[in-house]
Short mmCIF file of C-alpha atoms in Angstrom, two decimals:
data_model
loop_
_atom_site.label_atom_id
_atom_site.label_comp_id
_atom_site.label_asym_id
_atom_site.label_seq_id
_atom_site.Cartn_x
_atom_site.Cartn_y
_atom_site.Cartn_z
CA UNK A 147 -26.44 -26.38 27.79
CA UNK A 148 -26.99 -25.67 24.39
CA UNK A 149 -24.84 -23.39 22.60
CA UNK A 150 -25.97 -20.46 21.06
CA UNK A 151 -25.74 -19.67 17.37
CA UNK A 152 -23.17 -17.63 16.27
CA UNK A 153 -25.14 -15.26 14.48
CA UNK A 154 -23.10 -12.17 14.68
CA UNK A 155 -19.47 -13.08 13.61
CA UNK A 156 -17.87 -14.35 10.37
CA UNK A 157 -19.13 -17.84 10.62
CA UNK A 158 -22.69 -16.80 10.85
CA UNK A 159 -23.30 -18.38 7.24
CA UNK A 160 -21.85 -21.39 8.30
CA UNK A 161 -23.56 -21.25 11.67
CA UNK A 162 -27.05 -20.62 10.21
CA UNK A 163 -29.66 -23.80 9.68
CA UNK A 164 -30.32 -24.68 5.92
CA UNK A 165 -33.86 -24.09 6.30
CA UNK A 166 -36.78 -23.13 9.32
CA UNK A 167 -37.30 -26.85 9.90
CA UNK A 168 -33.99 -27.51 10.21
CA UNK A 169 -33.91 -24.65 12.51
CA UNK A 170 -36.55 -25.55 14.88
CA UNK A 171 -35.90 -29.00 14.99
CA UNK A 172 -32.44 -27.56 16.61
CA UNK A 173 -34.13 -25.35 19.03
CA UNK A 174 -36.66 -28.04 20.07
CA UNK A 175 -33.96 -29.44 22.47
CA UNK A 176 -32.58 -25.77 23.31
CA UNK A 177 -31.90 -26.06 27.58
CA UNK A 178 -30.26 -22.47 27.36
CA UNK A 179 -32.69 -21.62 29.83
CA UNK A 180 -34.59 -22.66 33.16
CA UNK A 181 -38.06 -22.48 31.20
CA UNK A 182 -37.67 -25.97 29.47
CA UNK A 183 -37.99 -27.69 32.72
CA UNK A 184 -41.57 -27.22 33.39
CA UNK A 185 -43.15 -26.57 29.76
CA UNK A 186 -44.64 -29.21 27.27
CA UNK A 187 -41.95 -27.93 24.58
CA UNK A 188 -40.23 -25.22 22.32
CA UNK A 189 -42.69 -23.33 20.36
CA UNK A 190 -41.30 -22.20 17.78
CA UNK A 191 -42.49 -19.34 14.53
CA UNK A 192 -44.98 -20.78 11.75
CA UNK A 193 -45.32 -19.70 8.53
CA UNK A 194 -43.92 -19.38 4.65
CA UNK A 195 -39.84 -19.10 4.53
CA UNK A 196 -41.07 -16.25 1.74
CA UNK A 197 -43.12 -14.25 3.96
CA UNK A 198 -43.00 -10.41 3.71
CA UNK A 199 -43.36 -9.69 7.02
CA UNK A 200 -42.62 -11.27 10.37
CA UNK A 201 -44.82 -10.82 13.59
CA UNK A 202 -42.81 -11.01 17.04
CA UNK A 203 -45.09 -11.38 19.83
CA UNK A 204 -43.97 -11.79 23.58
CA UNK A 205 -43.82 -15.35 24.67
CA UNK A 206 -46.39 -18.55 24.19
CA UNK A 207 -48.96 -19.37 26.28
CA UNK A 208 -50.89 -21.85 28.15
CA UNK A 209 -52.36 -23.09 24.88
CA UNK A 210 -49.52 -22.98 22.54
CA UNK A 211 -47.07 -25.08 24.79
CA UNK A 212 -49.42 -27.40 24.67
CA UNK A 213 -50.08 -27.45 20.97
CA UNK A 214 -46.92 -26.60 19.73
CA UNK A 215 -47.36 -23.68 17.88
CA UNK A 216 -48.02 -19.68 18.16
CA UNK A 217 -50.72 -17.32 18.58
CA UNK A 218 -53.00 -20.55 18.01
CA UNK A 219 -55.46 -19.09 21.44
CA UNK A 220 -57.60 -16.41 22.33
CA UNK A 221 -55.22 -13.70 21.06
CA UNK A 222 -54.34 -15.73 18.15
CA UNK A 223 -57.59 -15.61 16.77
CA UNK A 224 -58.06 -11.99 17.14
CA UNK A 225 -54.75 -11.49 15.53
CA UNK A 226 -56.00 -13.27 12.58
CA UNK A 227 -59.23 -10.82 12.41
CA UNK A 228 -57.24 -7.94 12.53
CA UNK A 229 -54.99 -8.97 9.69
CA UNK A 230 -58.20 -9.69 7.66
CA UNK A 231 -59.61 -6.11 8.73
CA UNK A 232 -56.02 -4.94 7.98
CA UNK A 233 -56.16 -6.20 4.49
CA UNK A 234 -53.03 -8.11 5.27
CA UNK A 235 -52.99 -11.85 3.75
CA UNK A 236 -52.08 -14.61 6.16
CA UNK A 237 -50.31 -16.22 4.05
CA UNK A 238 -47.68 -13.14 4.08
CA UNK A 239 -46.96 -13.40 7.84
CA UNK A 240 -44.61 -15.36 9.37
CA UNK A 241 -45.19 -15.63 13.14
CA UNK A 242 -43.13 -16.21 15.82
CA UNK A 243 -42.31 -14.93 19.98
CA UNK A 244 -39.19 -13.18 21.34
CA UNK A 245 -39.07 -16.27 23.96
CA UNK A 246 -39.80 -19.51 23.12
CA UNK A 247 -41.06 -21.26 26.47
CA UNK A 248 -44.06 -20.73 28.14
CA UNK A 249 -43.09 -18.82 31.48
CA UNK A 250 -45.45 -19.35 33.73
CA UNK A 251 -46.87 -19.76 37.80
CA UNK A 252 -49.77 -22.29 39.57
CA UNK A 253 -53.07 -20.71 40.66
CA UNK A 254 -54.50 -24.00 41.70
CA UNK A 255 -54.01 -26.39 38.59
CA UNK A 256 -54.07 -23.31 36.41
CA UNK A 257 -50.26 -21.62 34.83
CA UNK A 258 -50.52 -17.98 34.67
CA UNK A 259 -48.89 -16.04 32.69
CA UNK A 260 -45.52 -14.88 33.97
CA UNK A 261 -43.38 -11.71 32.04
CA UNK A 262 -40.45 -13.49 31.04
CA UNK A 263 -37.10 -11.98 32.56
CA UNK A 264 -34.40 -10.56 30.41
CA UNK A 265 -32.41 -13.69 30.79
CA UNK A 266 -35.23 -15.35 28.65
CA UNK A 267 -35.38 -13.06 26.41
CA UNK A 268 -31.55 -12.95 25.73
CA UNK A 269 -31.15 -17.07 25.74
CA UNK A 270 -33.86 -16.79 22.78
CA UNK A 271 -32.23 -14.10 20.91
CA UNK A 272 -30.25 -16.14 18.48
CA UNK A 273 -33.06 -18.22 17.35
CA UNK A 274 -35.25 -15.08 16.89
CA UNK A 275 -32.12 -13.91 14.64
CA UNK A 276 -31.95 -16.87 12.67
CA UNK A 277 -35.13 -17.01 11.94
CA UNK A 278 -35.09 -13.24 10.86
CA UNK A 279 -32.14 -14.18 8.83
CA UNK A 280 -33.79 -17.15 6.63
CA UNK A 281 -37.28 -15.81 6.46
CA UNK A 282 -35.72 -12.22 4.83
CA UNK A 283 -38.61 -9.94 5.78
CA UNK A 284 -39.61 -6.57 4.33
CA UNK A 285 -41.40 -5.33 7.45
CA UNK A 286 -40.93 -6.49 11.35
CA UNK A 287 -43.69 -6.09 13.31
CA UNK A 288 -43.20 -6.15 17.20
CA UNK A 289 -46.76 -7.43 19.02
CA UNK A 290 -46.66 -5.51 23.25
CA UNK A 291 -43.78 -3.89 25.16
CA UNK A 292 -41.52 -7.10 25.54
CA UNK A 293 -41.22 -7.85 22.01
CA UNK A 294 -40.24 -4.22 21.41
CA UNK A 295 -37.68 -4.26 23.69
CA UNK A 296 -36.46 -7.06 22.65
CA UNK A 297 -35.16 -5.65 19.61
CA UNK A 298 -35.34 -1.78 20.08
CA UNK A 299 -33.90 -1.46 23.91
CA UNK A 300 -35.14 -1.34 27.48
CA UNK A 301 -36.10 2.32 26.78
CA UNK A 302 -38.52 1.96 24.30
CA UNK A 303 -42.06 3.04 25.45
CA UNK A 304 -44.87 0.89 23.51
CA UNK A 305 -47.33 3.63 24.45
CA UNK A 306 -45.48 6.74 22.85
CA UNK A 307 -44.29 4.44 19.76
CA UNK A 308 -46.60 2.54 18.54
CA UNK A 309 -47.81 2.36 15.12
CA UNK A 310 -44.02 4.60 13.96
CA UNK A 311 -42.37 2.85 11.44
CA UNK A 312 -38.83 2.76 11.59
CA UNK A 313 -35.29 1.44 9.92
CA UNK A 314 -34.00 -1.76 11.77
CA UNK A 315 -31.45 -3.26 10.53
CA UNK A 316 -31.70 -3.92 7.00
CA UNK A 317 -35.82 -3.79 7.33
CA UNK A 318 -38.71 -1.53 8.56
CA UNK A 319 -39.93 -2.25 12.38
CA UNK A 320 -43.25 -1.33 12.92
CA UNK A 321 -44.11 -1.81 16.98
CA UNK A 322 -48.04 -1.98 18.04
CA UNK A 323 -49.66 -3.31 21.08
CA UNK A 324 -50.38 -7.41 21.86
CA UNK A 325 -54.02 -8.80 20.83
CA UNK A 326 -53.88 -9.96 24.17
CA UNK A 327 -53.48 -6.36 25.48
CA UNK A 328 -56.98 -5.69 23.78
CA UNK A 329 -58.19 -9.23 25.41
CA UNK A 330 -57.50 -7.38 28.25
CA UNK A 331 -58.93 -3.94 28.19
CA UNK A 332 -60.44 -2.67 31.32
CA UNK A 333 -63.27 0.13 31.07
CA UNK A 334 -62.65 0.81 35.00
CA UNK A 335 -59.27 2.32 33.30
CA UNK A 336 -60.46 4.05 30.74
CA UNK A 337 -59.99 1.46 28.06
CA UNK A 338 -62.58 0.84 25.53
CA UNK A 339 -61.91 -2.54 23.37
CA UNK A 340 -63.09 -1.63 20.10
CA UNK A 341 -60.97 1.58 20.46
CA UNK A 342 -58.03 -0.47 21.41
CA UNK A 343 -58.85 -3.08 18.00
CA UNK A 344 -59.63 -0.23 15.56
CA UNK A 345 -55.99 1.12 16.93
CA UNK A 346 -54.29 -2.02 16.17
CA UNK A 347 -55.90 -3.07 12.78
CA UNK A 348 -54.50 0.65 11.52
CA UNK A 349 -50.90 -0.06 13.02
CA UNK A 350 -51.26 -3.54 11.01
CA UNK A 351 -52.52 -1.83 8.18
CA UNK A 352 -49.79 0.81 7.90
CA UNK A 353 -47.51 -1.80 8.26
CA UNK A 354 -48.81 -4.02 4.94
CA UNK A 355 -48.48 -0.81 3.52
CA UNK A 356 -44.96 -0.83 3.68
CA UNK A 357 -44.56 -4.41 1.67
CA UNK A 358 -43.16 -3.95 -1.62
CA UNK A 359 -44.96 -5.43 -4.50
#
């Protein structure tokens, strides 16, 4: 097994990467979990070490593990509208998941998406943290329910907090909903997508509000 980082006691300096390749190039061979068995590899965050703000979303999916990288699907793309719309540069956001292994079932020859387990989510936690501590973000921005508990608790409620800003650690969290949640919407139950998108894009906007300079 791979040990975790030792992010939280007085050698965390020593314990920390030099830099995010450095880092992910460690976590590529991370086996602190059962996920690494049956997925293509780690994906790990992507973006500038100087980013203002860094976007947690859930877990990869079926087109990430096989590329290697996050939020490069479906959601991905509408992620990358809504930061337009948002009047949030790209270039600002570092992106990364709260787990990073695809968890997934067979439907045939298809992998479904699977919630990852709280195990997963706590085996990832230290390279979430480390990348948190080199990247040095103004503003934290949690993408569905599992990245927000993640770092807020299993009580927090993504449909009663969304869009609040609030202090974490020594930054400002802002939680919203998943692109893939708007991928997703069902009119049968009342959801309308381009409610959903207009909702997000102003929780994303509020948030680039909050970077300094």
């Amino acid at each position: 097994m791979t040990e975790p980082l030792d992010l939280f006691g007085d050698t965390a300096d020593a314990a920390l990467p030099p830099d995010l390749d450095a880092l992910a190039a460690q976590a590529a061979g991370c086996t602190r979990c059962e996920l690494y068995q049956d997925t293509t590899q780690t994906v790990f965050g992507t973006g500038p070490r100087e980013a203002r703000m860094v976007m947690v979303g859930e877990q990869p999916g079926d087109q990430e593990d096989r590329q290697g990288a996050p939020f490069v699907g479906p959601a991905g793309r509408l992620l990358d509208e809504a930061l337009d719309e948002a009047g949030v540069a790209r270039d600002d956001a570092y992106v990364t998941n709260a787990v990073k292994h695809f968890n997934f079932r067979y439907q045939g020859k298809r992998r479904i998406h699977e919630t990852p387990k709280a195990g997963h989510i706590k085996a990832c936690r230290p390279w979430l943290d480390a990348e948190l501590a080199l990247v040095k973000p103004q503003v934290l921005v949690t993408l569905g329910a599992t990245a927000g508990k993640a770092l807020l608790g299993a009580k927090f409620r993504i449909t009663s907090e969304r869009g609040e800003p609030r202090p974490w650690n020594d930054l400002t969290l802002v939680p919203t909903i998943h692109p893939s949640a708007i991928l997703r919407a069902d009119p049968a139950r009342g959801q309308d997508r381009d409610e959903m998108f207009a909702g997000f894009v102003a929780d994303l906007r509020r948030a680039g509000e909050l970077l300094a300079g």
